[in-house]
Tab-separated table of C-alpha atoms and ligand atoms in Angstrom:
chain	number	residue	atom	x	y	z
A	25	UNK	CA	30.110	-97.212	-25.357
A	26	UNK	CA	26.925	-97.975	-26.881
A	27	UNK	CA	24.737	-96.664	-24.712
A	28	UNK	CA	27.200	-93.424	-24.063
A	29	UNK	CA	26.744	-92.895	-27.834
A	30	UNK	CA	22.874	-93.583	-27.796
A	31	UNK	CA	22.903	-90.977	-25.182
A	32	UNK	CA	24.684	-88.428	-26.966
A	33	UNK	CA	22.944	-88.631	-30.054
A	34	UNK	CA	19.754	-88.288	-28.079
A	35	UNK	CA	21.220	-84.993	-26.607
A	36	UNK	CA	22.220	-83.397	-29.311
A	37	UNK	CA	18.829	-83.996	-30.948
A	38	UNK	CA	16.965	-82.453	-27.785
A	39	UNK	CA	19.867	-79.969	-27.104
A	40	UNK	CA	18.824	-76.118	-28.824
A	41	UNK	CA	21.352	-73.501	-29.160
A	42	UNK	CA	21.909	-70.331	-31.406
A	43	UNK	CA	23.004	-71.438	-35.130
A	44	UNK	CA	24.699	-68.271	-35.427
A	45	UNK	CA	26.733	-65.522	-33.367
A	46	UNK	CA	29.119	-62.861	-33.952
A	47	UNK	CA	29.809	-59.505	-34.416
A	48	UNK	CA	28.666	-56.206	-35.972
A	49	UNK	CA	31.645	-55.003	-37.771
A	50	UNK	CA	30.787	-51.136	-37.695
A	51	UNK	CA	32.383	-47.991	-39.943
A	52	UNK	CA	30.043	-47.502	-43.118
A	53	UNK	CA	27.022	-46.513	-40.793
A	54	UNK	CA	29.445	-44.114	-38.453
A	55	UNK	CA	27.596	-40.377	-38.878
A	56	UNK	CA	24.353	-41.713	-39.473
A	57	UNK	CA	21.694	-40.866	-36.152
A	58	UNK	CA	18.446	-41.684	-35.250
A	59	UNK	CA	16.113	-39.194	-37.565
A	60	UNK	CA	18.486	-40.654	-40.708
A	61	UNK	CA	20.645	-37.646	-41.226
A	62	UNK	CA	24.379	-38.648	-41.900
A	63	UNK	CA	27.754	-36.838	-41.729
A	64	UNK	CA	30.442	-39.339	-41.520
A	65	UNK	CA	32.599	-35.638	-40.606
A	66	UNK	CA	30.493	-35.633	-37.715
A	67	UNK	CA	32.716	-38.156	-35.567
A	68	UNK	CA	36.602	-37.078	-35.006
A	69	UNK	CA	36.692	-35.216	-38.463
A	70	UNK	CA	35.325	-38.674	-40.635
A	71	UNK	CA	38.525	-40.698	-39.073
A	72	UNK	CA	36.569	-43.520	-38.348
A	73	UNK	CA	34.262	-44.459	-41.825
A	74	UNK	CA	34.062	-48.080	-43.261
A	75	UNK	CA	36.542	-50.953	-41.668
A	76	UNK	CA	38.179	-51.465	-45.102
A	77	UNK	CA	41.567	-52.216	-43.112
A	78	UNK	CA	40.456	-53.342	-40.081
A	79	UNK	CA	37.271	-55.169	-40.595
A	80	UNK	CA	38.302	-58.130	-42.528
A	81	UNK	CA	41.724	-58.087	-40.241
A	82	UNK	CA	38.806	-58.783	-37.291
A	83	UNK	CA	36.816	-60.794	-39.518
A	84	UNK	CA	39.550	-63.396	-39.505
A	85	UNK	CA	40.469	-63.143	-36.188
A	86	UNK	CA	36.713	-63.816	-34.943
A	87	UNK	CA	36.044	-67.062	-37.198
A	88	UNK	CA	39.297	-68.083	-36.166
A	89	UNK	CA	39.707	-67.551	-32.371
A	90	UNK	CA	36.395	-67.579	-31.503
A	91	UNK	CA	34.625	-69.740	-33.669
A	92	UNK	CA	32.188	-66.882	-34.982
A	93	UNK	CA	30.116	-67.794	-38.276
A	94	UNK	CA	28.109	-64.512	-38.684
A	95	UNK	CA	29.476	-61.087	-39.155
A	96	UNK	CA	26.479	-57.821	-39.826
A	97	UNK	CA	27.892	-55.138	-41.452
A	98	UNK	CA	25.816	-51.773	-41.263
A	99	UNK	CA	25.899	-49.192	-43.942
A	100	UNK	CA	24.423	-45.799	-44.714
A	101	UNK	CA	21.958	-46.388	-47.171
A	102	UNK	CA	22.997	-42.686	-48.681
A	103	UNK	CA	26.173	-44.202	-49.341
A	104	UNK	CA	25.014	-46.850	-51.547
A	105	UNK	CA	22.916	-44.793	-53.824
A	106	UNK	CA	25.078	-41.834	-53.824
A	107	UNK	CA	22.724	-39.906	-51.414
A	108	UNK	CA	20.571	-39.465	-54.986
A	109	UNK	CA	16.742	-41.472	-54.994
A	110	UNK	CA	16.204	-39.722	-58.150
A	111	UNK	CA	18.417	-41.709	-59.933
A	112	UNK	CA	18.899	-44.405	-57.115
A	113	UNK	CA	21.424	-46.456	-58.624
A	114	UNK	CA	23.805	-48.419	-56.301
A	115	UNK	CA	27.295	-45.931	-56.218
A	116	UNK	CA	29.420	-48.207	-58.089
A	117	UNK	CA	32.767	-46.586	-56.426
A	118	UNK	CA	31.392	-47.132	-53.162
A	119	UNK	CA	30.060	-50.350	-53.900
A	120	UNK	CA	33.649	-50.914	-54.249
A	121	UNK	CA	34.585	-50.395	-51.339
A	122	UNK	CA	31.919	-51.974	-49.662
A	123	UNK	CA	31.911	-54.739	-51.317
A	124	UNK	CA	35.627	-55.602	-50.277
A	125	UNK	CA	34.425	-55.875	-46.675
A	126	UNK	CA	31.318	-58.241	-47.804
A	127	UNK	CA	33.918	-60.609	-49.988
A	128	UNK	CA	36.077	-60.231	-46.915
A	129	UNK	CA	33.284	-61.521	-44.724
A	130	UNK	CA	32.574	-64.268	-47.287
A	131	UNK	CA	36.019	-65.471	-47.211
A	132	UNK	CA	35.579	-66.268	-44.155
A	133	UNK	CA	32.760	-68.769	-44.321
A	134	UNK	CA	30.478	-66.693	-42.213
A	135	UNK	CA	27.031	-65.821	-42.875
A	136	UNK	CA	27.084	-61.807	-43.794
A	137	UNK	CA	24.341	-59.578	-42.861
A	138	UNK	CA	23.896	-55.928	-45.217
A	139	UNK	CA	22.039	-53.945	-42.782
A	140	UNK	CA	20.634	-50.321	-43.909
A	141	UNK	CA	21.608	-48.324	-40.682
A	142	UNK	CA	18.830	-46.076	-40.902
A	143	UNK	CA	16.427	-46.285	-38.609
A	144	UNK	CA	13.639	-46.266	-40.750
A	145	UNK	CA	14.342	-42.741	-42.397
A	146	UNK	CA	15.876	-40.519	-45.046
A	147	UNK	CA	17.697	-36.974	-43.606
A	148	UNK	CA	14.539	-36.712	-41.217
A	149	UNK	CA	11.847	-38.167	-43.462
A	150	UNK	CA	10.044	-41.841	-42.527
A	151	UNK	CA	9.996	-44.079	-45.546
A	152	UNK	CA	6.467	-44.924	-46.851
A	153	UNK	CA	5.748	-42.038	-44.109
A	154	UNK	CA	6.225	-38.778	-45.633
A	155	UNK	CA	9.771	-39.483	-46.478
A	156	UNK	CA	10.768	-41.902	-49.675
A	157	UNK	CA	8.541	-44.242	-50.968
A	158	UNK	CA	8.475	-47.628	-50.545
A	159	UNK	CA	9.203	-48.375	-53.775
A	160	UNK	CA	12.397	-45.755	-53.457
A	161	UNK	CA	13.929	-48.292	-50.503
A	162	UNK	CA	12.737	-51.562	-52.642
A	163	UNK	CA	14.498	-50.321	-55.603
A	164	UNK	CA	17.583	-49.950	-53.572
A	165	UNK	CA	17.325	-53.187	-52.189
A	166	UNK	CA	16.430	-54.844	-55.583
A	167	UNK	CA	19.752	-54.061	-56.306
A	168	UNK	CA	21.575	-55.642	-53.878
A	169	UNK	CA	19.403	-58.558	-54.190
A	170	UNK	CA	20.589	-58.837	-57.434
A	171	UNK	CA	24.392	-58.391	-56.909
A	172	UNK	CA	24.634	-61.338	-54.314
A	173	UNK	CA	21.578	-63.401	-55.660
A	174	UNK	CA	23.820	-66.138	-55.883
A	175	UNK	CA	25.817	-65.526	-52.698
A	176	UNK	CA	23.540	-68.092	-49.976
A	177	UNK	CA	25.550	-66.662	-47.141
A	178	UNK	CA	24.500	-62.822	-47.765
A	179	UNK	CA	21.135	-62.222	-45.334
A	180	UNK	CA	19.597	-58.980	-46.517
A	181	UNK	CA	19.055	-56.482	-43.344
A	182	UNK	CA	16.238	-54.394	-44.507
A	183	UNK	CA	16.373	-51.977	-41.995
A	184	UNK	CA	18.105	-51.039	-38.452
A	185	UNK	CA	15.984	-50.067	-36.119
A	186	UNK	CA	12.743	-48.331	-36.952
A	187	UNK	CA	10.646	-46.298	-34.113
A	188	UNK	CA	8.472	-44.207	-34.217
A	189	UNK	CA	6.242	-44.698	-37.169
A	190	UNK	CA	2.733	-46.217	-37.697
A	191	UNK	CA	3.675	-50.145	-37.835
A	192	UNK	CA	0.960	-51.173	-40.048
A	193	UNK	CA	2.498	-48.766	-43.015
A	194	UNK	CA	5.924	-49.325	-41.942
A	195	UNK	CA	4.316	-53.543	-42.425
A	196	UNK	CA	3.259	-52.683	-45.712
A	197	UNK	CA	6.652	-51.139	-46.601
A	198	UNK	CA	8.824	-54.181	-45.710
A	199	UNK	CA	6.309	-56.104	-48.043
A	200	UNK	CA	7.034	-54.087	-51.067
A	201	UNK	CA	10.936	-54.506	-50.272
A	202	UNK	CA	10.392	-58.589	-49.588
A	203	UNK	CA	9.115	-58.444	-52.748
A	204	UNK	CA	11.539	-56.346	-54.202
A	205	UNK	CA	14.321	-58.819	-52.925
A	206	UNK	CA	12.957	-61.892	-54.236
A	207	UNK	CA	11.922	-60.690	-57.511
A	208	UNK	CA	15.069	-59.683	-57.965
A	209	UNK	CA	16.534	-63.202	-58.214
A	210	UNK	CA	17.143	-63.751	-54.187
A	211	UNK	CA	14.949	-66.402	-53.850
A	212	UNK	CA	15.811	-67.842	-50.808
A	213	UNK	CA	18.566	-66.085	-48.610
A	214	UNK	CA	17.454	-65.226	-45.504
A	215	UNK	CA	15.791	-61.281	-44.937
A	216	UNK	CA	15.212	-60.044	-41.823
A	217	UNK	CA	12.554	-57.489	-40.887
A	218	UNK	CA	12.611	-55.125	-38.097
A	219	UNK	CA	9.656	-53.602	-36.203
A	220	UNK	CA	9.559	-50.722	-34.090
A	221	UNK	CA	10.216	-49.234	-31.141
A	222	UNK	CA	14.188	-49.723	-32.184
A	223	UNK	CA	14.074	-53.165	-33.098
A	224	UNK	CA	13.402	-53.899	-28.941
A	225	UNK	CA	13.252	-57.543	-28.633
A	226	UNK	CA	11.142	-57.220	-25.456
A	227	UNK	CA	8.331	-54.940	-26.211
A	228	UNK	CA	8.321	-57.434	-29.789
A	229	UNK	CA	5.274	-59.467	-29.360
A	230	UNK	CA	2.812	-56.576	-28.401
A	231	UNK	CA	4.685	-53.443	-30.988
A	232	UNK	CA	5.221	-55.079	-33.831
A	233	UNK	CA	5.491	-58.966	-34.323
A	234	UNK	CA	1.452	-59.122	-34.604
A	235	UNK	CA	1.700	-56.382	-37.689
A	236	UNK	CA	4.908	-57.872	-39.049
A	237	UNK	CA	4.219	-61.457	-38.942
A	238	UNK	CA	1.774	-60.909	-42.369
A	239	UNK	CA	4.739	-60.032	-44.182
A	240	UNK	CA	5.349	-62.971	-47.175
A	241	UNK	CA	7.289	-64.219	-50.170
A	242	UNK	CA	5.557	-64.247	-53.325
A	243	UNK	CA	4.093	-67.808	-52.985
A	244	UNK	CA	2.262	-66.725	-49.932
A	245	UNK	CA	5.051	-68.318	-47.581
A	246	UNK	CA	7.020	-66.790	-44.871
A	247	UNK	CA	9.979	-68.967	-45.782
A	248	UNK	CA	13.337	-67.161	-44.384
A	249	UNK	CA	11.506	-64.162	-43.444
A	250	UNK	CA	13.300	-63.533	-40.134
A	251	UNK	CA	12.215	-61.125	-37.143
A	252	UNK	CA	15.191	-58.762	-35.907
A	253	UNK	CA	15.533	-57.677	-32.870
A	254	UNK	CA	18.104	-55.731	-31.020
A	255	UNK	CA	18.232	-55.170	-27.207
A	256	UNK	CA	21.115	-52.838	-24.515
A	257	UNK	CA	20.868	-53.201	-20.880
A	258	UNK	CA	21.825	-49.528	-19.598
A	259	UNK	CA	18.243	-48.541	-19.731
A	260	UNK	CA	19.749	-46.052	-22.255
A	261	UNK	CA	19.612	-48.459	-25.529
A	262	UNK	CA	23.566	-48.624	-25.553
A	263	UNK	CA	25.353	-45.663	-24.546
A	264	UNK	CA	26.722	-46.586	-21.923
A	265	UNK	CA	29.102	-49.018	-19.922
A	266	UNK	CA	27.277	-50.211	-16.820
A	267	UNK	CA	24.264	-52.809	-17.212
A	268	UNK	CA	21.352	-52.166	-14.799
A	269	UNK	CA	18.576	-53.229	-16.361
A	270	UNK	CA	18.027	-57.249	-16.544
A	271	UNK	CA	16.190	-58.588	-19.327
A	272	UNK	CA	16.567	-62.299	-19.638
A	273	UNK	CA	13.246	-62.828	-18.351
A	274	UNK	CA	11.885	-60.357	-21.560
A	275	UNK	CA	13.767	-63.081	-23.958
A	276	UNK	CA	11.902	-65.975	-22.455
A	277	UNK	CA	8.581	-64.077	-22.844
A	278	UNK	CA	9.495	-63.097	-26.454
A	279	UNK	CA	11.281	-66.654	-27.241
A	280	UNK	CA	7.499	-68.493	-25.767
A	281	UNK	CA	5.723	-65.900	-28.385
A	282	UNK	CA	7.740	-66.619	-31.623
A	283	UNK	CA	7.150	-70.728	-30.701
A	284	UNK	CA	3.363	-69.418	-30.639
A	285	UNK	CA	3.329	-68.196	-33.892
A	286	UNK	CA	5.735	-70.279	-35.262
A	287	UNK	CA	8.547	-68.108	-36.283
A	288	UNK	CA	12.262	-67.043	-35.791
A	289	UNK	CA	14.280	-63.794	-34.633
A	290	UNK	CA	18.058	-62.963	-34.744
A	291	UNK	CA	19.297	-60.676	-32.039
A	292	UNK	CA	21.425	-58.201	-34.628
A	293	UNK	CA	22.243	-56.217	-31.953
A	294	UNK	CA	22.822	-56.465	-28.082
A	295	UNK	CA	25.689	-55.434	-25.674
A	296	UNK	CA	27.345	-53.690	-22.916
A	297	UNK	CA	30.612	-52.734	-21.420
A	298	UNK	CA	33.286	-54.777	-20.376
A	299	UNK	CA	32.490	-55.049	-16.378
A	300	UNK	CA	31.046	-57.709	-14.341
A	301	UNK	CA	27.499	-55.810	-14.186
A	302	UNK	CA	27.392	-56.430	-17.707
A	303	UNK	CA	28.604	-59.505	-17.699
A	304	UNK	CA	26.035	-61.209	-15.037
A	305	UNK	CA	23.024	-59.380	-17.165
A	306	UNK	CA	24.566	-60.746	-20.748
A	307	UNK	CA	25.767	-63.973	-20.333
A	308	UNK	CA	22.290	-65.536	-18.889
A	309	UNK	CA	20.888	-63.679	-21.770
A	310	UNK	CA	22.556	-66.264	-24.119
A	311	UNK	CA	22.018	-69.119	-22.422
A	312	UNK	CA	18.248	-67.977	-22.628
A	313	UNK	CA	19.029	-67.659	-26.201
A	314	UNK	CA	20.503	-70.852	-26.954
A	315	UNK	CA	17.827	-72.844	-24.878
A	316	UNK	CA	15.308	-71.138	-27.319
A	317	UNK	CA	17.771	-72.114	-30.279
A	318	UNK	CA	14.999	-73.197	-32.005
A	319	UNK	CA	13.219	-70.002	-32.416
A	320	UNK	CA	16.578	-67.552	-31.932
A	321	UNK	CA	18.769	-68.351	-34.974
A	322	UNK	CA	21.303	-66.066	-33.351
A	323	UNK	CA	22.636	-63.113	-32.769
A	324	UNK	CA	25.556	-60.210	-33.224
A	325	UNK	CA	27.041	-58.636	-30.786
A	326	UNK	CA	27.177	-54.818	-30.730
A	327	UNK	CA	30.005	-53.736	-31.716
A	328	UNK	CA	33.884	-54.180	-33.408
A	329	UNK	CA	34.586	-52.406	-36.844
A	330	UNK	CA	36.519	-48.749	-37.015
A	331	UNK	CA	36.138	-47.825	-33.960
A	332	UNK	CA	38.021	-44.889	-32.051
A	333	UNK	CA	39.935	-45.828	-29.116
A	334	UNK	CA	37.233	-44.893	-26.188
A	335	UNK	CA	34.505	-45.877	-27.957
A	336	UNK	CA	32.270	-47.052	-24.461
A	337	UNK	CA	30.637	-50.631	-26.610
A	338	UNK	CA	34.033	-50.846	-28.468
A	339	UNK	CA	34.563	-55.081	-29.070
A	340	UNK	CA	37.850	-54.060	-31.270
A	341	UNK	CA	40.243	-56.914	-30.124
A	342	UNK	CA	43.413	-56.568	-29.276
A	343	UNK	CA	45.542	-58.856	-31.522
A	344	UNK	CA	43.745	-61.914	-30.888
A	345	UNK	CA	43.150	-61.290	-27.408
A	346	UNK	CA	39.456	-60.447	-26.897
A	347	UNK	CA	37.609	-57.635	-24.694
A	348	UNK	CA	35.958	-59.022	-21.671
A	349	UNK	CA	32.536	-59.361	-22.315
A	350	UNK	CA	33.679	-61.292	-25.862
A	351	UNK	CA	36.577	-63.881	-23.994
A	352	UNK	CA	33.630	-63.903	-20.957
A	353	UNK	CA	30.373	-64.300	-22.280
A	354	UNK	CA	29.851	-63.833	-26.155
A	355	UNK	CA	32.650	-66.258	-27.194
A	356	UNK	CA	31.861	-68.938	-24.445
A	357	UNK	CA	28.281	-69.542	-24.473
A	358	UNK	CA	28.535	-69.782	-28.831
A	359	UNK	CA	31.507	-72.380	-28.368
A	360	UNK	CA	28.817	-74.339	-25.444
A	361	UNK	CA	26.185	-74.000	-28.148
B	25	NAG	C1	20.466	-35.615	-36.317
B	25	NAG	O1	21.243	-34.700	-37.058
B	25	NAG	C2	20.528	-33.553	-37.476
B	25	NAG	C3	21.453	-32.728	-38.365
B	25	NAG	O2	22.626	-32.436	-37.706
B	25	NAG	C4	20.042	-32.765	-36.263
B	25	NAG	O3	19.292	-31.639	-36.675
B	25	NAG	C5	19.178	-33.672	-35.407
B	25	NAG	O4	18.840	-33.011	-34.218
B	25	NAG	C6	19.939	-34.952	-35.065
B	25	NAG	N1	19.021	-35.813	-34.361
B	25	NAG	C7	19.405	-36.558	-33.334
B	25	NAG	C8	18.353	-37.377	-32.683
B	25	NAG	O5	20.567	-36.617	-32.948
């Protein structure tokens, strides 16, 4: 017995595995596309905008069933301020509404991500780029970071998936809002930065991780500063169902880089469709991702939230019973972690 238990102990101190995995719970971002513009009309007449009903309904049933402890919850950042930077003051009625699904996330003793879905822009225009100032998208944030200063479980997604844009400005950007965050009382939740190229985890350590990695807190530390990084597997970035394009080798390559410079990444995004091509790529993917637990924190899966019924990455369940790739690789490899 002794020994057994000597031998445990001394596995679960060499063991590494994700800390966190779940789900994007999507809706509040639905309308918004790459270049920033946003009509939530623009899909099936605005039927399908923020998961006030069904997101916390899924919420529940994720923690629950599948042991989930992180939930990211993407938003138009026109939304929030009332699609007005002139006055840029966080839409209180919205906030509302928002807010419900962030308490709801809360509540269930998951970690809760705010991600701006906007790819780096504003209706066309790059932030810090020709588009808003930095200062325009730090004073946004400074608000949140205020409203959930004392929330430890909120992590503060600066941005989804820049591309396109001149990394070393786009660096300088996420400074100002890092800045922005902390000074605002948000001290020491965890922020997570995105580089370009959409966030690709892959092309990371040559795009963007050498620019981003200067980013800091105000004591010169890069304390909770956390690398995001999204990745598909239909050599289309997610639009589709099949998965022909393996990657786990890129994670290793990107895993072995963050050890080099000593930092961390959470996969906020990655997915496919529910057949076994997907499947074989995803699933070895995690287990990648867990035995680099010490560098991966975790990751959400791409995508539940108010979905429409065909939606091709759709990870709505079903009652409690799961779509494939969740009840085959997603929940599975978390509950081995
Ligand atoms: C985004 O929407 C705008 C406005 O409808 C459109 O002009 C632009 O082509 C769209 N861009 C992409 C990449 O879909």
């Amino acid at each position: 017995m002794a020994l057994r238990s000597a031998l445990l102990a001394g596995l679960a101190v060499q063991a590494t595995a994700v800390w966190l995995a779940g789900v994007n719970i999507a809706g509040c971002d639905i309308g918004m596309n790459t270049t920033g513009y946003y009509d939530p009309e623009d899909s099936y007449n605005g039927e399908y905008g923020c998961p006030t009903t069904v997101g916390p309904t899924q919420m529940q049933h994720f923690a629950s069933v599948d042991s989930f402890n992180v939930f990211r919850l993407p938003v138009a950042w026109q939304s929030l301020v009332n699609n007005d930077l002139v006055t840029n003051e966080l839409d209180s009625t919205f906030m509302e509404e928002y807010d419900a699904i962030v308490q709801a996330c809360l509540d269930t003793g998951a970690h809760c991500i705010i991600d701006i879905h906007n790819y780096a822009r504003w209706w066309g225009e790059i932030v810090g780029q020709g588009g808003p100032s930095a200062d325009e998208l730090a004073a946004t944030w400074s608000q949140i970071a205020a409203k959930y200063a004392s929330e430890s479980n909120i992590i503060f997604g600066t941005m989804n998936e820049p591309h396109d844009l001149d990394i070393g400005t786009w660096a300088a950007t996420l400074q100002t809002v890092v800045y922005a965050i902390r000074d605002a009382g948000a001290t020491s939740q965890l922020i997570f930065l995105s580089g370009t190229n959409y966030a690709n985890a892959i092309s990371f350590p040559t795009d963007s991780g050498p620019t981003l990695q200067s980013i800091v807190n105000r004591d010169g530390t890069t304390t909770n500063l956390i690398f995001e990084l999204h990745q598909y597997f239909d050599s289309a970035g997610g639009i589709y169902t099949y998965c022909n394009d393996p990657e786990a080798t890129g994670f290793e390559t990107t895993g072995d880089y963050l050890r080099s410079i000593g930092r961390q990444a959470f996969v906020g995004e990655l997915g496919g469709g529910n057949g076994q091509d997907c499947i074989d790529i995803i699933c070895p993917v995690l287990d990648v991702l867990n035995d680099y637990g010490d560098v991966f924190l975790g990751w959400t899966s791409w995508a539940a939230g108010n979905w429409w019924p065909d939606y091709e990455l759709s990870e709505v369940p079903d009652g409690d019973t799961d779509v494939a790739i969740v009840s085959s690789c997603f929940a599975p490899k978390f509950a081995e972690s």
